[in-house]
CSV table of C-alpha atoms in Angstrom, one decimal:
chain,number,residue,atom,x,y,z
J,618,UNK,CA,28.4,36.9,-20.3
J,619,UNK,CA,27.2,33.3,-19.6
J,620,UNK,CA,30.0,31.9,-21.7
J,621,UNK,CA,32.5,33.7,-19.5
J,622,UNK,CA,30.9,32.4,-16.3
J,623,UNK,CA,30.8,28.9,-17.8
J,624,UNK,CA,34.5,29.0,-18.8
J,625,UNK,CA,35.5,30.4,-15.4
J,626,UNK,CA,33.5,27.8,-13.6
J,627,UNK,CA,35.2,25.0,-15.7
J,628,UNK,CA,38.6,26.5,-15.0
J,629,UNK,CA,38.0,26.7,-11.3
J,630,UNK,CA,36.6,23.2,-11.2
J,631,UNK,CA,39.7,22.0,-13.1
J,632,UNK,CA,42.0,23.8,-10.6
J,633,UNK,CA,40.0,22.3,-7.6
J,634,UNK,CA,40.3,18.8,-9.0
J,635,UNK,CA,44.0,19.2,-9.7
J,636,UNK,CA,44.5,20.6,-6.1
J,637,UNK,CA,42.7,17.7,-4.6
J,638,UNK,CA,44.7,15.2,-6.6
J,639,UNK,CA,48.0,16.9,-5.8
J,640,UNK,CA,47.0,17.2,-2.1
J,641,UNK,CA,46.1,13.6,-1.9
J,642,UNK,CA,49.3,12.5,-3.6
J,643,UNK,CA,51.3,14.7,-1.2
J,644,UNK,CA,49.4,13.3,1.8
J,645,UNK,CA,50.1,9.7,0.8
J,646,UNK,CA,53.7,10.4,0.1
J,647,UNK,CA,54.1,12.1,3.5
J,648,UNK,CA,52.3,9.4,5.4
J,649,UNK,CA,54.0,6.4,3.7
J,650,UNK,CA,57.0,6.3,6.1
J,651,UNK,CA,54.8,6.6,9.1
J,652,UNK,CA,52.5,3.8,7.9
J,653,UNK,CA,55.4,1.5,7.0
J,654,UNK,CA,57.0,2.2,10.4
J,655,UNK,CA,53.7,1.4,12.1
J,656,UNK,CA,53.3,-1.8,10.2
J,657,UNK,CA,56.8,-2.9,11.3
J,658,UNK,CA,56.2,-1.9,14.9
J,659,UNK,CA,52.8,-3.8,14.9
J,660,UNK,CA,54.5,-7.0,13.7
J,661,UNK,CA,56.5,-7.2,16.9
J,662,UNK,CA,53.4,-7.0,19.1
J,663,UNK,CA,51.6,-10.1,20.3
J,664,UNK,CA,47.9,-10.6,20.9
J,665,UNK,CA,48.5,-10.7,24.7
J,666,UNK,CA,50.1,-7.2,24.4
J,667,UNK,CA,47.1,-5.7,22.7
J,668,UNK,CA,44.4,-7.5,24.7
J,669,UNK,CA,45.8,-7.2,28.2
J,670,UNK,CA,44.1,-5.3,31.0
J,671,UNK,CA,47.0,-2.9,31.2
J,672,UNK,CA,46.6,-2.0,27.5
J,673,UNK,CA,42.8,-1.6,27.6
J,674,UNK,CA,43.1,0.4,30.8
J,675,UNK,CA,45.8,2.7,29.4
J,676,UNK,CA,44.0,3.4,26.2
J,677,UNK,CA,40.6,3.8,27.7
J,678,UNK,CA,39.1,0.8,25.9
J,679,UNK,CA,36.5,-1.2,27.7
J,680,UNK,CA,36.2,-4.9,28.3
J,681,UNK,CA,32.9,-5.2,26.5
J,682,UNK,CA,32.2,-7.9,23.9
J,683,UNK,CA,32.6,-6.7,20.3
J,684,UNK,CA,29.2,-8.1,19.3
J,685,UNK,CA,27.5,-6.2,22.1
J,686,UNK,CA,29.3,-3.0,21.2
J,687,UNK,CA,28.3,-3.3,17.6
J,688,UNK,CA,24.7,-3.9,18.7
J,689,UNK,CA,24.8,-0.9,20.9
J,690,UNK,CA,26.2,1.3,18.1
J,691,UNK,CA,23.4,0.2,15.7
J,692,UNK,CA,20.8,0.8,18.4
J,693,UNK,CA,22.1,4.3,19.0
J,694,UNK,CA,22.1,5.1,15.3
J,695,UNK,CA,18.6,3.8,14.9
J,696,UNK,CA,17.4,5.8,17.9
J,697,UNK,CA,18.9,8.9,16.3
J,698,UNK,CA,17.1,8.1,13.0
J,699,UNK,CA,13.9,7.7,15.0
J,700,UNK,CA,14.3,11.1,16.5
J,701,UNK,CA,14.9,12.6,13.0
J,702,UNK,CA,11.7,10.9,11.7
J,703,UNK,CA,9.7,12.3,14.6
J,704,UNK,CA,11.1,15.8,13.9
J,705,UNK,CA,10.1,15.4,10.2
J,706,UNK,CA,6.6,14.5,11.3
J,707,UNK,CA,6.5,17.6,13.6
J,708,UNK,CA,7.8,19.7,10.8
J,709,UNK,CA,5.0,18.5,8.6
J,710,UNK,CA,2.5,19.4,11.3
J,711,UNK,CA,3.9,22.8,11.7
J,712,UNK,CA,3.6,23.4,7.9
J,713,UNK,CA,0.0,22.2,8.1
J,714,UNK,CA,-0.8,24.5,11.0
J,715,UNK,CA,0.7,27.6,9.3
J,716,UNK,CA,-0.8,26.7,5.9
J,717,UNK,CA,-3.7,29.1,6.4
J,718,UNK,CA,-6.0,27.1,4.3
J,719,UNK,CA,-3.7,27.1,1.2
J,720,UNK,CA,-4.4,23.7,-0.5
J,721,UNK,CA,-0.9,23.4,-1.8
J,722,UNK,CA,0.7,23.8,1.6
J,723,UNK,CA,-1.7,21.4,3.2
J,724,UNK,CA,-1.0,18.8,0.6
J,725,UNK,CA,2.7,19.3,1.0
J,726,UNK,CA,2.4,19.0,4.8
J,727,UNK,CA,0.4,15.8,4.4
J,728,UNK,CA,3.0,14.3,2.2
J,729,UNK,CA,5.7,15.2,4.7
J,730,UNK,CA,3.8,13.6,7.5
J,731,UNK,CA,3.1,10.5,5.6
J,732,UNK,CA,6.8,10.2,4.5
J,733,UNK,CA,7.9,10.7,8.1
J,734,UNK,CA,5.4,8.1,9.4
J,735,UNK,CA,6.6,5.6,6.7
J,736,UNK,CA,10.2,6.4,7.7
J,737,UNK,CA,9.4,5.9,11.4
J,738,UNK,CA,7.8,2.5,10.6
J,739,UNK,CA,10.8,1.4,8.6
J,740,UNK,CA,13.2,2.6,11.4
J,741,UNK,CA,11.1,0.7,14.1
J,742,UNK,CA,11.1,-2.4,12.0
J,743,UNK,CA,14.9,-2.2,11.5
J,744,UNK,CA,15.3,-1.7,15.2
J,745,UNK,CA,13.2,-4.8,16.0
J,746,UNK,CA,15.0,-6.9,13.4
J,747,UNK,CA,18.4,-5.7,14.4
J,748,UNK,CA,17.7,-6.2,18.1
J,749,UNK,CA,16.5,-9.8,17.4
J,750,UNK,CA,19.4,-10.7,15.2
J,751,UNK,CA,22.0,-9.3,17.5
J,752,UNK,CA,20.5,-11.0,20.5
J,753,UNK,CA,20.3,-14.3,18.8
J,754,UNK,CA,23.8,-13.9,17.4
J,755,UNK,CA,25.2,-13.2,20.8
J,756,UNK,CA,23.4,-16.1,22.4
J,757,UNK,CA,24.3,-18.5,19.6
J,758,UNK,CA,28.0,-17.6,19.8
J,759,UNK,CA,28.3,-17.2,23.6
J,760,UNK,CA,28.7,-20.9,24.1
J,761,UNK,CA,31.3,-21.3,21.5
J,762,UNK,CA,33.8,-19.0,23.2
J,763,UNK,CA,36.7,-21.0,24.6
J,764,UNK,CA,38.2,-19.9,27.9
């Protein structure tokens, strides 16, 4: 019985891989004309066309500096990771409160809380380092921008 399941699983895995390869090949072959046309169309545009106020207004793009935008994205991601770390610590506390004196559950809860605290310390350190580096990078390159 297990040999039949093993053979069936191998067969289904082979079909899935073949379908993915075939689907990927079909997607590339279908998108090739579109990508080539886009490349030809992009070669006729100038930098003024792409960076003008009309273009950024029509596409909904802002006028913010790219370095500041990257810094903001990193800060949002680190903030999200901080929230996840706090949730992990709270989860460990909930396990500890519901352990009912069971030593194994208490030990597991302590490990989860310690891991969450270490993760939170790493995330806060990464936030401080990233904030410092981005701020210094922006201030160092702000004077080199020609107008």
